[in-house]
Amino acid sequence: MEERLQKLIARAGISSRRHAEELILSGQVRVNGKVVTELGTKADPAKDRIEAAGRLVVAEERKVYLLLHKPPQIVSTMADPEGRPTLRHYLRGLPERVYPVGRLEFDASGLVFLTNDGDLAAEMLRLWSHLPQTYYIKVKGRLSEMQVKQIAAETSALLKPIRQPGATRGHTANFWYEVTLRDSRRDRLRRALLIQQHPAEKLKRVAIGPLTLGGVPLGRYRSLTPTEVARLQRALQAGAVAKPPKKKRPPKKQKETVIVA
């Protein structure tokens, strides 16, 4: 069955679909020995020899879905041009090539989702700004009740005081807060905290949509269960329905040309 090249490349685990498009446009994809540079080109991996970045696109490999507990001071990619430590270090021994979906700041810790399922990753990225994400945030000092209300009014982010993660029962460090927000509001929340003179000192992501970090140790990962994968797929389907379609701009009126005899 013929499918678009970028879809086949992503499904084979060679790259994300977005990067596959870049490979096509840069002339790094061949079909039966011929360079292909058009994004709409289709091929059948059962009949055609497809090569991307020097690698053969073979039959679909086993789908892998992972939750990784990223430590701070780690780049949430598989490679870094500046030579900083990346997620690859924590995936040694994994036979499949997986890629992180979405971003998490260099200094932040917490949940990172990785997969070789190009279709699911593309849909997740498309709806990324609509997926609720839960964070534990440590701020400098302690916010007053009035400041919490002001921040909620400005950012729609309700900060709930929590016990310091990993603290003993008798320890009450209420400068830690839990907040659930959309990805696009995270920077706005940081600015609001800075304005209130209580800047965020630590950030830990503990959930993305229905996916939760749970008890995954720092620097370790686990595979999603089939139930968790199905739950994520349902959440993405619900998000696709809830996301309003972009309004088409009305066509510009063409100016009438007046011919003077």
PDB file of C-alpha atoms in Angstrom:
ATOM      1  CA  MET A   1       0.000   0.000   0.000  1.00  0.00           C
ATOM      2  CA  GLU A   2       1.395   3.375  -1.025  1.00  0.00           C
ATOM      3  CA  GLU A   3       1.782   6.067   1.628  1.00  0.00           C
ATOM      4  CA  ARG A   4       3.534   9.424   1.880  1.00  0.00           C
ATOM      5  CA  LEU A   5       7.286   9.112   2.297  1.00  0.00           C
ATOM      6  CA  GLN A   6       7.486  11.221   5.458  1.00  0.00           C
ATOM      7  CA  LYS A   7       4.909   8.965   7.095  1.00  0.00           C
ATOM      8  CA  LEU A   8       6.822   5.807   6.149  1.00  0.00           C
ATOM      9  CA  ILE A   9      10.134   7.248   7.357  1.00  0.00           C
ATOM     10  CA  ALA A  10       8.658   8.295  10.699  1.00  0.00           C
ATOM     11  CA  ARG A  11       6.920   4.963  11.151  1.00  0.00           C
ATOM     12  CA  ALA A  12      10.196   3.134  10.515  1.00  0.00           C
ATOM     13  CA  GLY A  13      11.702   5.029  13.441  1.00  0.00           C
ATOM     14  CA  ILE A  14      14.356   6.823  11.381  1.00  0.00           C
ATOM     15  CA  SER A  15      13.169  10.291  12.369  1.00  0.00           C
ATOM     16  CA  SER A  16      10.133  12.295  13.365  1.00  0.00           C
ATOM     17  CA  ARG A  17       7.715  13.171  10.578  1.00  0.00           C
ATOM     18  CA  ARG A  18       8.801  16.814  10.664  1.00  0.00           C
ATOM     19  CA  HIS A  19      12.459  15.847  10.326  1.00  0.00           C
ATOM     20  CA  ALA A  20      11.526  13.369   7.578  1.00  0.00           C
ATOM     21  CA  GLU A  21      10.101  16.272   5.580  1.00  0.00           C
ATOM     22  CA  GLU A  22      13.412  18.101   5.982  1.00  0.00           C
ATOM     23  CA  LEU A  23      15.266  15.007   4.737  1.00  0.00           C
ATOM     24  CA  ILE A  24      13.051  14.914   1.642  1.00  0.00           C
ATOM     25  CA  LEU A  25      13.444  18.613   0.873  1.00  0.00           C
ATOM     26  CA  SER A  26      17.236  18.417   1.306  1.00  0.00           C
ATOM     27  CA  GLY A  27      17.535  15.524  -1.171  1.00  0.00           C
ATOM     28  CA  GLN A  28      18.436  12.847   1.368  1.00  0.00           C
ATOM     29  CA  VAL A  29      15.629  10.455   0.378  1.00  0.00           C
ATOM     30  CA  ARG A  30      15.766   7.995  -2.522  1.00  0.00           C
ATOM     31  CA  VAL A  31      13.078   5.748  -3.964  1.00  0.00           C
ATOM     32  CA  ASN A  32      14.422   2.941  -6.158  1.00  0.00           C
ATOM     33  CA  GLY A  33      17.701   4.826  -6.482  1.00  0.00           C
ATOM     34  CA  LYS A  34      16.161   8.157  -7.535  1.00  0.00           C
ATOM     35  CA  VAL A  35      16.338  11.247  -5.325  1.00  0.00           C
ATOM     36  CA  VAL A  36      12.898  12.514  -4.269  1.00  0.00           C
ATOM     37  CA  THR A  37      12.376  16.104  -3.112  1.00  0.00           C
ATOM     38  CA  GLU A  38       8.584  16.470  -3.302  1.00  0.00           C
ATOM     39  CA  LEU A  39       6.700  16.103  -0.001  1.00  0.00           C
ATOM     40  CA  GLY A  40       3.612  14.588  -1.618  1.00  0.00           C
ATOM     41  CA  THR A  41       5.490  11.616  -3.088  1.00  0.00           C
ATOM     42  CA  LYS A  42       4.129   8.200  -2.135  1.00  0.00           C
ATOM     43  CA  ALA A  43       5.751   4.768  -2.131  1.00  0.00           C
ATOM     44  CA  ASP A  44       5.079   1.196  -1.066  1.00  0.00           C
ATOM     45  CA  PRO A  45       7.751  -0.255   1.256  1.00  0.00           C
ATOM     46  CA  ALA A  46       6.694  -3.759   0.194  1.00  0.00           C
ATOM     47  CA  LYS A  47       7.584  -3.021  -3.449  1.00  0.00           C
ATOM     48  CA  ASP A  48       9.915  -0.013  -3.455  1.00  0.00           C
ATOM     49  CA  ARG A  49      13.410   0.420  -2.062  1.00  0.00           C
ATOM     50  CA  ILE A  50      13.269   3.519   0.119  1.00  0.00           C
ATOM     51  CA  GLU A  51      16.365   5.117   1.652  1.00  0.00           C
ATOM     52  CA  ALA A  52      16.425   8.060   4.059  1.00  0.00           C
ATOM     53  CA  ALA A  53      19.667   9.671   5.247  1.00  0.00           C
ATOM     54  CA  GLY A  54      21.534   6.591   4.065  1.00  0.00           C
ATOM     55  CA  ARG A  55      19.306   4.184   5.980  1.00  0.00           C
ATOM     56  CA  LEU A  56      16.929   1.669   4.450  1.00  0.00           C
ATOM     57  CA  VAL A  57      13.252   2.121   5.305  1.00  0.00           C
ATOM     58  CA  VAL A  58      12.219  -1.403   6.230  1.00  0.00           C
ATOM     59  CA  ALA A  59       9.009  -2.950   7.468  1.00  0.00           C
ATOM     60  CA  GLU A  60       7.338  -1.284  10.411  1.00  0.00           C
ATOM     61  CA  GLU A  61       9.140  -1.963  13.685  1.00  0.00           C
ATOM     62  CA  ARG A  62       7.633  -2.634  17.078  1.00  0.00           C
ATOM     63  CA  LYS A  63       5.946   0.441  18.516  1.00  0.00           C
ATOM     64  CA  VAL A  64       7.584   1.699  21.694  1.00  0.00           C
ATOM     65  CA  TYR A  65       6.069   4.174  24.172  1.00  0.00           C
ATOM     66  CA  LEU A  66       8.215   5.327  27.099  1.00  0.00           C
ATOM     67  CA  LEU A  67       7.964   7.613  30.120  1.00  0.00           C
ATOM     68  CA  LEU A  68      11.339   8.940  31.254  1.00  0.00           C
ATOM     69  CA  HIS A  69      12.082  10.865  34.455  1.00  0.00           C
ATOM     70  CA  LYS A  70      14.450  13.542  33.150  1.00  0.00           C
ATOM     71  CA  PRO A  71      16.994  14.933  35.600  1.00  0.00           C
ATOM     72  CA  PRO A  72      17.718  18.683  35.570  1.00  0.00           C
ATOM     73  CA  GLN A  73      20.612  19.996  33.469  1.00  0.00           C
ATOM     74  CA  ILE A  74      19.764  17.577  30.643  1.00  0.00           C
ATOM     75  CA  VAL A  75      18.734  18.620  27.116  1.00  0.00           C
ATOM     76  CA  SER A  76      15.408  16.989  26.206  1.00  0.00           C
ATOM     77  CA  THR A  77      16.653  15.861  22.778  1.00  0.00           C
ATOM     78  CA  MET A  78      18.674  12.906  21.483  1.00  0.00           C
ATOM     79  CA  ALA A  79      21.637  15.050  20.366  1.00  0.00           C
ATOM     80  CA  ASP A  80      22.976  18.496  21.196  1.00  0.00           C
ATOM     81  CA  PRO A  81      25.324  20.564  18.988  1.00  0.00           C
ATOM     82  CA  GLU A  82      26.789  22.211  22.103  1.00  0.00           C
ATOM     83  CA  GLY A  83      27.821  18.861  23.550  1.00  0.00           C
ATOM     84  CA  ARG A  84      25.541  19.029  26.584  1.00  0.00           C
ATOM     85  CA  PRO A  85      24.188  15.763  28.087  1.00  0.00           C
ATOM     86  CA  THR A  86      21.017  14.495  26.386  1.00  0.00           C
ATOM     87  CA  LEU A  87      18.302  11.886  26.870  1.00  0.00           C
ATOM     88  CA  ARG A  88      20.295   9.370  24.824  1.00  0.00           C
ATOM     89  CA  HIS A  89      22.496   8.653  27.846  1.00  0.00           C
ATOM     90  CA  TYR A  90      19.475   7.283  29.737  1.00  0.00           C
ATOM     91  CA  LEU A  91      18.298   5.040  26.880  1.00  0.00           C
ATOM     92  CA  ARG A  92      21.424   2.946  26.413  1.00  0.00           C
ATOM     93  CA  GLY A  93      20.609  -0.643  25.543  1.00  0.00           C
ATOM     94  CA  LEU A  94      17.237   0.209  24.015  1.00  0.00           C
ATOM     95  CA  PRO A  95      17.226  -1.437  20.539  1.00  0.00           C
ATOM     96  CA  GLU A  96      14.540   0.826  19.054  1.00  0.00           C
ATOM     97  CA  ARG A  97      15.196   4.421  18.019  1.00  0.00           C
ATOM     98  CA  VAL A  98      12.782   6.662  19.899  1.00  0.00           C
ATOM     99  CA  TYR A  99      12.302  10.430  19.948  1.00  0.00           C
ATOM    100  CA  PRO A 100      10.969  12.796  22.621  1.00  0.00           C
ATOM    101  CA  VAL A 101       7.614  14.456  22.006  1.00  0.00           C
ATOM    102  CA  GLY A 102       7.408  18.080  23.120  1.00  0.00           C
ATOM    103  CA  ARG A 103       9.987  19.974  25.126  1.00  0.00           C
ATOM    104  CA  LEU A 104      11.077  20.329  28.728  1.00  0.00           C
ATOM    105  CA  GLU A 105      13.497  23.050  29.777  1.00  0.00           C
ATOM    106  CA  PHE A 106      17.170  22.263  30.367  1.00  0.00           C
ATOM    107  CA  ASP A 107      16.954  23.138  34.078  1.00  0.00           C
ATOM    108  CA  ALA A 108      13.600  21.389  34.633  1.00  0.00           C
ATOM    109  CA  SER A 109      13.086  17.778  35.646  1.00  0.00           C
ATOM    110  CA  GLY A 110      10.236  15.334  35.289  1.00  0.00           C
ATOM    111  CA  LEU A 111       8.165  13.514  32.716  1.00  0.00           C
ATOM    112  CA  VAL A 112       9.314  13.185  29.105  1.00  0.00           C
ATOM    113  CA  PHE A 113       7.356  11.025  26.656  1.00  0.00           C
ATOM    114  CA  LEU A 114       9.320   9.192  23.937  1.00  0.00           C
ATOM    115  CA  THR A 115       8.129   6.992  21.089  1.00  0.00           C
ATOM    116  CA  ASN A 116       8.916   5.682  17.617  1.00  0.00           C
ATOM    117  CA  ASP A 117       5.249   5.959  16.620  1.00  0.00           C
ATOM    118  CA  GLY A 118       5.487   8.805  14.123  1.00  0.00           C
ATOM    119  CA  ASP A 119       1.732   9.123  13.612  1.00  0.00           C
ATOM    120  CA  LEU A 120       0.960   9.429  17.316  1.00  0.00           C
ATOM    121  CA  ALA A 121       3.879  11.818  17.882  1.00  0.00           C
ATOM    122  CA  ALA A 122       2.725  14.086  15.037  1.00  0.00           C
ATOM    123  CA  GLU A 123      -0.832  14.198  16.391  1.00  0.00           C
ATOM    124  CA  MET A 124       0.430  14.850  19.904  1.00  0.00           C
ATOM    125  CA  LEU A 125       2.584  17.760  18.719  1.00  0.00           C
ATOM    126  CA  ARG A 126      -0.313  19.175  16.717  1.00  0.00           C
ATOM    127  CA  LEU A 127      -2.426  19.271  19.880  1.00  0.00           C
ATOM    128  CA  TRP A 128       0.447  20.039  22.261  1.00  0.00           C
ATOM    129  CA  SER A 129      -0.857  23.451  23.318  1.00  0.00           C
ATOM    130  CA  HIS A 130      -4.220  21.860  24.187  1.00  0.00           C
ATOM    131  CA  LEU A 131      -2.833  19.064  26.396  1.00  0.00           C
ATOM    132  CA  PRO A 132      -2.985  19.932  30.122  1.00  0.00           C
ATOM    133  CA  GLN A 133       0.353  19.496  31.883  1.00  0.00           C
ATOM    134  CA  THR A 134       0.854  19.295  35.640  1.00  0.00           C
ATOM    135  CA  TYR A 135       3.952  20.698  37.353  1.00  0.00           C
ATOM    136  CA  TYR A 136       5.422  20.964  40.820  1.00  0.00           C
ATOM    137  CA  ILE A 137       6.963  24.426  41.188  1.00  0.00           C
ATOM    138  CA  LYS A 138       9.274  25.668  43.906  1.00  0.00           C
ATOM    139  CA  VAL A 139       9.154  29.451  44.270  1.00  0.00           C
ATOM    140  CA  LYS A 140      11.368  31.798  46.217  1.00  0.00           C
ATOM    141  CA  GLY A 141       9.648  32.641  49.478  1.00  0.00           C
ATOM    142  CA  ARG A 142       5.968  32.087  50.132  1.00  0.00           C
ATOM    143  CA  LEU A 143       3.081  33.479  48.096  1.00  0.00           C
ATOM    144  CA  SER A 144       0.269  35.204  49.948  1.00  0.00           C
ATOM    145  CA  GLU A 145      -3.328  34.210  49.275  1.00  0.00           C
ATOM    146  CA  MET A 146      -3.838  37.511  47.455  1.00  0.00           C
ATOM    147  CA  GLN A 147      -0.818  36.880  45.210  1.00  0.00           C
ATOM    148  CA  VAL A 148      -2.097  33.393  44.335  1.00  0.00           C
ATOM    149  CA  LYS A 149      -5.430  34.938  43.298  1.00  0.00           C
ATOM    150  CA  GLN A 150      -3.706  37.645  41.240  1.00  0.00           C
ATOM    151  CA  ILE A 151      -1.593  35.073  39.403  1.00  0.00           C
ATOM    152  CA  ALA A 152      -4.679  32.947  38.731  1.00  0.00           C
ATOM    153  CA  ALA A 153      -6.496  35.971  37.296  1.00  0.00           C
ATOM    154  CA  GLU A 154      -3.559  36.831  35.023  1.00  0.00           C
ATOM    155  CA  THR A 155      -2.601  33.348  33.831  1.00  0.00           C
ATOM    156  CA  SER A 156      -5.611  31.067  34.569  1.00  0.00           C
ATOM    157  CA  ALA A 157      -3.135  28.962  36.592  1.00  0.00           C
ATOM    158  CA  LEU A 158      -4.288  27.976  40.078  1.00  0.00           C
ATOM    159  CA  LEU A 159      -1.304  27.326  42.358  1.00  0.00           C
ATOM    160  CA  LYS A 160      -2.073  24.752  45.063  1.00  0.00           C
ATOM    161  CA  PRO A 161       0.358  24.513  48.023  1.00  0.00           C
ATOM    162  CA  ILE A 162       1.858  21.020  48.431  1.00  0.00           C
ATOM    163  CA  ARG A 163       4.373  19.287  50.678  1.00  0.00           C
ATOM    164  CA  GLN A 164       7.917  19.382  49.352  1.00  0.00           C
ATOM    165  CA  PRO A 165       8.377  16.330  47.071  1.00  0.00           C
ATOM    166  CA  GLY A 166      10.281  13.643  48.982  1.00  0.00           C
ATOM    167  CA  ALA A 167      10.018  15.471  52.312  1.00  0.00           C
ATOM    168  CA  THR A 168       9.236  13.680  55.573  1.00  0.00           C
ATOM    169  CA  ARG A 169       5.768  13.889  57.097  1.00  0.00           C
ATOM    170  CA  GLY A 170       6.816  16.414  59.696  1.00  0.00           C
ATOM    171  CA  HIS A 171       8.386  18.780  57.163  1.00  0.00           C
ATOM    172  CA  THR A 172       6.101  21.490  55.794  1.00  0.00           C
ATOM    173  CA  ALA A 173       7.711  23.431  52.989  1.00  0.00           C
ATOM    174  CA  ASN A 174       4.781  25.279  51.482  1.00  0.00           C
ATOM    175  CA  PHE A 175       6.834  27.192  48.948  1.00  0.00           C
ATOM    176  CA  TRP A 176       6.145  24.222  46.664  1.00  0.00           C
ATOM    177  CA  TYR A 177       3.015  24.425  44.519  1.00  0.00           C
ATOM    178  CA  GLU A 178       1.159  22.192  42.104  1.00  0.00           C
ATOM    179  CA  VAL A 179      -0.302  23.710  38.959  1.00  0.00           C
ATOM    180  CA  THR A 180      -1.988  22.355  35.838  1.00  0.00           C
ATOM    181  CA  LEU A 181      -1.814  24.488  32.720  1.00  0.00           C
ATOM    182  CA  ARG A 182      -1.413  24.436  28.969  1.00  0.00           C
ATOM    183  CA  ASP A 183       2.086  24.589  27.531  1.00  0.00           C
ATOM    184  CA  SER A 184       1.609  28.088  26.101  1.00  0.00           C
ATOM    185  CA  ARG A 185       0.865  29.515  29.583  1.00  0.00           C
ATOM    186  CA  ARG A 186       4.013  28.212  31.275  1.00  0.00           C
ATOM    187  CA  ASP A 187       6.175  31.204  30.317  1.00  0.00           C
ATOM    188  CA  ARG A 188       3.363  33.563  31.308  1.00  0.00           C
ATOM    189  CA  LEU A 189       3.272  31.945  34.756  1.00  0.00           C
ATOM    190  CA  ARG A 190       7.039  32.372  35.137  1.00  0.00           C
ATOM    191  CA  ARG A 191       6.716  36.082  34.315  1.00  0.00           C
ATOM    192  CA  ALA A 192       3.828  36.507  36.766  1.00  0.00           C
ATOM    193  CA  LEU A 193       5.857  34.895  39.569  1.00  0.00           C
ATOM    194  CA  LEU A 194       8.810  37.142  38.743  1.00  0.00           C
ATOM    195  CA  ILE A 195       6.601  40.242  38.895  1.00  0.00           C
ATOM    196  CA  GLN A 196       5.381  39.141  42.333  1.00  0.00           C
ATOM    197  CA  GLN A 197       9.065  38.843  43.384  1.00  0.00           C
ATOM    198  CA  HIS A 198       8.682  35.093  43.932  1.00  0.00           C
ATOM    199  CA  PRO A 199      10.547  33.636  40.923  1.00  0.00           C
ATOM    200  CA  ALA A 200      10.325  29.937  40.112  1.00  0.00           C
ATOM    201  CA  GLU A 201      13.445  28.162  41.392  1.00  0.00           C
ATOM    202  CA  LYS A 202      12.603  24.591  40.403  1.00  0.00           C
ATOM    203  CA  LEU A 203      10.193  23.053  37.907  1.00  0.00           C
ATOM    204  CA  LYS A 204       9.157  19.407  37.727  1.00  0.00           C
ATOM    205  CA  ARG A 205       6.611  18.045  35.231  1.00  0.00           C
ATOM    206  CA  VAL A 206       4.579  15.174  36.662  1.00  0.00           C
ATOM    207  CA  ALA A 207       1.849  14.712  34.038  1.00  0.00           C
ATOM    208  CA  ILE A 208       1.083  15.269  30.342  1.00  0.00           C
ATOM    209  CA  GLY A 209      -2.599  14.731  29.633  1.00  0.00           C
ATOM    210  CA  PRO A 210      -3.438  11.236  30.959  1.00  0.00           C
ATOM    211  CA  LEU A 211       0.246  10.261  31.329  1.00  0.00           C
ATOM    212  CA  THR A 212       1.644  10.499  34.865  1.00  0.00           C
ATOM    213  CA  LEU A 213       5.203  10.183  36.134  1.00  0.00           C
ATOM    214  CA  GLY A 214       4.200   8.041  39.102  1.00  0.00           C
ATOM    215  CA  GLY A 215       7.091   6.304  40.832  1.00  0.00           C
ATOM    216  CA  VAL A 216       9.599   6.289  37.955  1.00  0.00           C
ATOM    217  CA  PRO A 217      13.016   6.958  39.579  1.00  0.00           C
ATOM    218  CA  LEU A 218      15.111   9.919  38.453  1.00  0.00           C
ATOM    219  CA  GLY A 219      17.061   9.060  35.297  1.00  0.00           C
ATOM    220  CA  ARG A 220      15.067   5.891  34.624  1.00  0.00           C
ATOM    221  CA  TYR A 221      12.228   5.042  32.236  1.00  0.00           C
ATOM    222  CA  ARG A 222       9.383   2.569  31.885  1.00  0.00           C
ATOM    223  CA  SER A 223       7.163   1.391  29.041  1.00  0.00           C
ATOM    224  CA  LEU A 224       3.528   2.412  28.814  1.00  0.00           C
ATOM    225  CA  THR A 225       0.960  -0.327  29.257  1.00  0.00           C
ATOM    226  CA  PRO A 226      -1.507  -0.987  26.394  1.00  0.00           C
ATOM    227  CA  THR A 227      -4.197   0.607  28.578  1.00  0.00           C
ATOM    228  CA  GLU A 228      -2.129   3.794  28.952  1.00  0.00           C
ATOM    229  CA  VAL A 229      -1.485   3.964  25.199  1.00  0.00           C
ATOM    230  CA  ALA A 230      -5.211   3.569  24.508  1.00  0.00           C
ATOM    231  CA  ARG A 231      -5.996   6.269  27.086  1.00  0.00           C
ATOM    232  CA  LEU A 232      -3.537   8.647  25.406  1.00  0.00           C
ATOM    233  CA  GLN A 233      -5.048   7.955  21.978  1.00  0.00           C
ATOM    234  CA  ARG A 234      -8.541   8.694  23.321  1.00  0.00           C
ATOM    235  CA  ALA A 235      -7.295  11.944  24.864  1.00  0.00           C
ATOM    236  CA  LEU A 236      -5.807  13.000  21.522  1.00  0.00           C
ATOM    237  CA  GLN A 237      -9.034  12.151  19.704  1.00  0.00           C
ATOM    238  CA  ALA A 238     -10.995  14.218  22.218  1.00  0.00           C
ATOM    239  CA  GLY A 239      -8.527  17.085  21.805  1.00  0.00           C
ATOM    240  CA  ALA A 240      -8.854  16.961  18.023  1.00  0.00           C
ATOM    241  CA  VAL A 241     -12.635  17.281  18.336  1.00  0.00           C
ATOM    242  CA  ALA A 242     -12.376  20.102  20.873  1.00  0.00           C
ATOM    243  CA  LYS A 243      -9.790  22.065  18.889  1.00  0.00           C
ATOM    244  CA  PRO A 244     -11.659  24.601  16.757  1.00  0.00           C
ATOM    245  CA  PRO A 245     -10.733  24.610  13.068  1.00  0.00           C
ATOM    246  CA  LYS A 246      -8.868  27.613  11.774  1.00  0.00           C
ATOM    247  CA  LYS A 247     -11.103  30.148  10.129  1.00  0.00           C
ATOM    248  CA  LYS A 248     -10.402  30.659   6.478  1.00  0.00           C
ATOM    249  CA  ARG A 249      -9.734  34.215   5.476  1.00  0.00           C
ATOM    250  CA  PRO A 250     -12.131  35.562   2.892  1.00  0.00           C
ATOM    251  CA  PRO A 251     -10.516  35.986  -0.525  1.00  0.00           C
ATOM    252  CA  LYS A 252      -9.280  39.462  -1.288  1.00  0.00           C
ATOM    253  CA  LYS A 253     -11.444  41.428  -3.654  1.00  0.00           C
ATOM    254  CA  GLN A 254      -9.718  42.082  -6.918  1.00  0.00           C
ATOM    255  CA  LYS A 255      -9.588  45.683  -7.996  1.00  0.00           C
ATOM    256  CA  GLU A 256     -11.541  46.388 -11.125  1.00  0.00           C
ATOM    257  CA  THR A 257      -9.500  47.739 -13.981  1.00  0.00           C
ATOM    258  CA  VAL A 258     -11.132  50.710 -15.679  1.00  0.00           C
ATOM    259  CA  ILE A 259     -10.225  51.133 -19.319  1.00  0.00           C
ATOM    260  CA  VAL A 260     -10.550  54.681 -20.584  1.00  0.00           C
ATOM    261  CA  ALA A 261     -11.326  54.841 -24.273  1.00  0.00           C
TER     262      ALA A 261
END
